[in-house]
PDB file of C-alpha atoms in Angstrom:
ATOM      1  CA  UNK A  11     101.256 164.199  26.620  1.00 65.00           C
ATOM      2  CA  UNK A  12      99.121 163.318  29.261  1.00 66.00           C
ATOM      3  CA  UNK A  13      99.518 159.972  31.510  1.00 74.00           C
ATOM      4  CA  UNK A  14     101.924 158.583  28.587  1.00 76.00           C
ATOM      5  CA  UNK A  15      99.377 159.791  26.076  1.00 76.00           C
ATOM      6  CA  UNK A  16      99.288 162.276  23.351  1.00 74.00           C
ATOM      7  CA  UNK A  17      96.392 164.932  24.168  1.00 69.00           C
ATOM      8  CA  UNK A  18      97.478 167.042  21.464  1.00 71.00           C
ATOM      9  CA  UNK A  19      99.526 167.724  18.832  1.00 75.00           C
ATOM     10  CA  UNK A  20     101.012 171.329  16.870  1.00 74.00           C
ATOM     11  CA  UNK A  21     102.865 174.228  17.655  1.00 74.00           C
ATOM     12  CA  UNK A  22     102.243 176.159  20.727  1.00 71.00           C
ATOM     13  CA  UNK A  23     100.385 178.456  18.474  1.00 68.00           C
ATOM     14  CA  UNK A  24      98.246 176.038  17.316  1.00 68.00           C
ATOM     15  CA  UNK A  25      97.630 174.134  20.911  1.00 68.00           C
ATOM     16  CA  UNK A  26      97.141 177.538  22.682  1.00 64.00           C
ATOM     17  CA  UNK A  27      94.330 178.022  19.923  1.00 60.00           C
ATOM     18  CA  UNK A  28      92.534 174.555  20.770  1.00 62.00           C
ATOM     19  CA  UNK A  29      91.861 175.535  24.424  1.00 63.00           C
ATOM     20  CA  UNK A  30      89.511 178.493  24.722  1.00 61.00           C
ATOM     21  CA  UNK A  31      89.833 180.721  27.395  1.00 79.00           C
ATOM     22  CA  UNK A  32      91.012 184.375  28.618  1.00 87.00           C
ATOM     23  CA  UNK A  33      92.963 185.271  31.586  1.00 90.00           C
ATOM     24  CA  UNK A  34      91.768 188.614  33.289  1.00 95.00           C
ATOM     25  CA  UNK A  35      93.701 190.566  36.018  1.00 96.00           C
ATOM     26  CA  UNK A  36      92.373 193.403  37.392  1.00 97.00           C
ATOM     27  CA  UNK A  37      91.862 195.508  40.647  1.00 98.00           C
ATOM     28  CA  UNK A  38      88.312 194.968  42.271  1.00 97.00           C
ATOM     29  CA  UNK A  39      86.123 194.999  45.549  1.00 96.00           C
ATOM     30  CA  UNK A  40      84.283 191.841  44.226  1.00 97.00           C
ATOM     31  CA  UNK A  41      84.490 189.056  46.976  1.00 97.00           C
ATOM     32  CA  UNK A  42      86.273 185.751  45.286  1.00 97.00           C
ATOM     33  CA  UNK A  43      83.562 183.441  46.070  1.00 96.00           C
ATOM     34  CA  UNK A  44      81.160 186.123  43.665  1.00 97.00           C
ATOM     35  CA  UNK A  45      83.810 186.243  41.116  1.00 97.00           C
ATOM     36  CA  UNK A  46      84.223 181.839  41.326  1.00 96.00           C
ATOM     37  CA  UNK A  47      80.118 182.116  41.103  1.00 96.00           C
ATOM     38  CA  UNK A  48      79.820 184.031  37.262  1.00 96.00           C
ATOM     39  CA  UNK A  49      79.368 182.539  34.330  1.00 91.00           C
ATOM     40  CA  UNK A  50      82.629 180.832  33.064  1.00 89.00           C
ATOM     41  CA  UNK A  51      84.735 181.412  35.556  1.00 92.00           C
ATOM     42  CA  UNK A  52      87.060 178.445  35.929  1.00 88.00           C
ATOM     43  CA  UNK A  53      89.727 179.764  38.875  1.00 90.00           C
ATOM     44  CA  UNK A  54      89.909 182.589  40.819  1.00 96.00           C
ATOM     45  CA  UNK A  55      93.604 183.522  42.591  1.00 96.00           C
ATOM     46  CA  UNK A  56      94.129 187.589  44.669  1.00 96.00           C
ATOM     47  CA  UNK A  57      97.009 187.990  45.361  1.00 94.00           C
ATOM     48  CA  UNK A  58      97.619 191.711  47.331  1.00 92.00           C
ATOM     49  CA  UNK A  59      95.379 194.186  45.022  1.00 93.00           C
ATOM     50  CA  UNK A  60      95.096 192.301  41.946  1.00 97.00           C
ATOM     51  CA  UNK A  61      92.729 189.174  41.241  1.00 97.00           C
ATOM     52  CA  UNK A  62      93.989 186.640  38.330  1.00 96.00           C
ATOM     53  CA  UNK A  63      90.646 185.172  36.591  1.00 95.00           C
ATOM     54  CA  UNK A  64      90.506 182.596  34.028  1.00 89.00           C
ATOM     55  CA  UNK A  65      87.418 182.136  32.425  1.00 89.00           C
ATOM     56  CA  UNK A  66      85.876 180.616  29.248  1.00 85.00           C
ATOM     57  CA  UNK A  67      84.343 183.779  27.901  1.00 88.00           C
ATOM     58  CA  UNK A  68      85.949 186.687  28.662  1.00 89.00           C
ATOM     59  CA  UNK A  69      83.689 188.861  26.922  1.00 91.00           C
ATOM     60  CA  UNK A  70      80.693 187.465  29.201  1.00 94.00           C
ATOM     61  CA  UNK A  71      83.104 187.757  32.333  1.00 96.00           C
ATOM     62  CA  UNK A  72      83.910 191.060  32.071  1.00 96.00           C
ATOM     63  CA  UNK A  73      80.967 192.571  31.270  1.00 96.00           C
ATOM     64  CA  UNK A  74      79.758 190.666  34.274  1.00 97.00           C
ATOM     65  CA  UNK A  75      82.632 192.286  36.766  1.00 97.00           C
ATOM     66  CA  UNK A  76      81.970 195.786  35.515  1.00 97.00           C
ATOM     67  CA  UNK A  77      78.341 195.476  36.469  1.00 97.00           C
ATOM     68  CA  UNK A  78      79.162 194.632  40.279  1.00 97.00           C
ATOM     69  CA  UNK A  79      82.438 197.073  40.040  1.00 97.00           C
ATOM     70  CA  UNK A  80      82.165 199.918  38.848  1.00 96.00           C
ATOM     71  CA  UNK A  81      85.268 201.099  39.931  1.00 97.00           C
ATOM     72  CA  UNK A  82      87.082 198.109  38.615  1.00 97.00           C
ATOM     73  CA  UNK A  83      90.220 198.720  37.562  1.00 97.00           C
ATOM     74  CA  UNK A  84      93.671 198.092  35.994  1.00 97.00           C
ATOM     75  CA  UNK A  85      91.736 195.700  33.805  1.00 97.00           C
ATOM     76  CA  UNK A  86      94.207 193.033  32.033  1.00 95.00           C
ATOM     77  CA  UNK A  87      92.925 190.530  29.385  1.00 93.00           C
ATOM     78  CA  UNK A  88      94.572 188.182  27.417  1.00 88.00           C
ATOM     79  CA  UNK A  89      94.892 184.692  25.970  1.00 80.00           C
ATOM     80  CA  UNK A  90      95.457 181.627  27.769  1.00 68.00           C
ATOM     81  CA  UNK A  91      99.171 180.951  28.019  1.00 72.00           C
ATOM     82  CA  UNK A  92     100.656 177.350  26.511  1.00 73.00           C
ATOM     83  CA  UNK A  93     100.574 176.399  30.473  1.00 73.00           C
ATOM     84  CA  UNK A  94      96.456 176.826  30.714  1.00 70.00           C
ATOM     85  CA  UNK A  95      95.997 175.526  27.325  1.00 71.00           C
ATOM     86  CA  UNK A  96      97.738 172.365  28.283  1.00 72.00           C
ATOM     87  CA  UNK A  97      95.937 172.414  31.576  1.00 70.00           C
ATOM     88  CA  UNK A  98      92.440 172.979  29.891  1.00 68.00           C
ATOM     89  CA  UNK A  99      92.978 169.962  27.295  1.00 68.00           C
ATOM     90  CA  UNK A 100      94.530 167.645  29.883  1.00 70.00           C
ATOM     91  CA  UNK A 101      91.554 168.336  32.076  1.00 67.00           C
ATOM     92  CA  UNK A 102      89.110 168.037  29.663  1.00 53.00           C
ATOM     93  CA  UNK A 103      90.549 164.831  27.932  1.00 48.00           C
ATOM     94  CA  UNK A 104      90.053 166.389  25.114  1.00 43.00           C
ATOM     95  CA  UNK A 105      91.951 164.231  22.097  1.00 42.00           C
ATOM     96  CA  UNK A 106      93.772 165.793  19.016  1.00 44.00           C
TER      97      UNK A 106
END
């Protein structure tokens, strides 16, 4: 529900499935600005030694971080969570 209407509909399964995303956490010397600046890259948090991405295609992203890191490391990828999912769709208006 979002403003009093329904956005989407399903199990969390099913609603974490509608938004596409990754998350990736990992230790790097890439600036955040450079990170915000690739290819679907939607937020950029560091926090001490580790930087949270979220990012449309995570394939694309890191492939993209290795290239300017190549000491990246503890590299961390998974699926958006119900919380970005329901972000992404209330964001994007999209409608079930």
């Amino acid at each position: 529900i979002d403003r009093g209407a329904v956005v989407v509909a399903g199990t969390p399964n099913e609603i974490k499935s509608r938004a596409a995303g990754k998350r990736i956490r990992c230790t790097t010397s890439i600036a955040v600005n450079a990170i915000e600046s690739l290819a679907g890259v939607t937020s950029v948090a560091r926090e001490r030694s580790m930087t949270d991405i979220a990012t449309t295609n995570g394939e694309v992203t890191v492939r993209a971080l290795l290239a300017l890191d190549p000491n990246l490391a503890n590299l961390e990828i998974s699926s958006a969570g119900l919380e970005e999912a329901f972000l992404a769709l209330t964001q994007s208006k999209e409608v079930a």
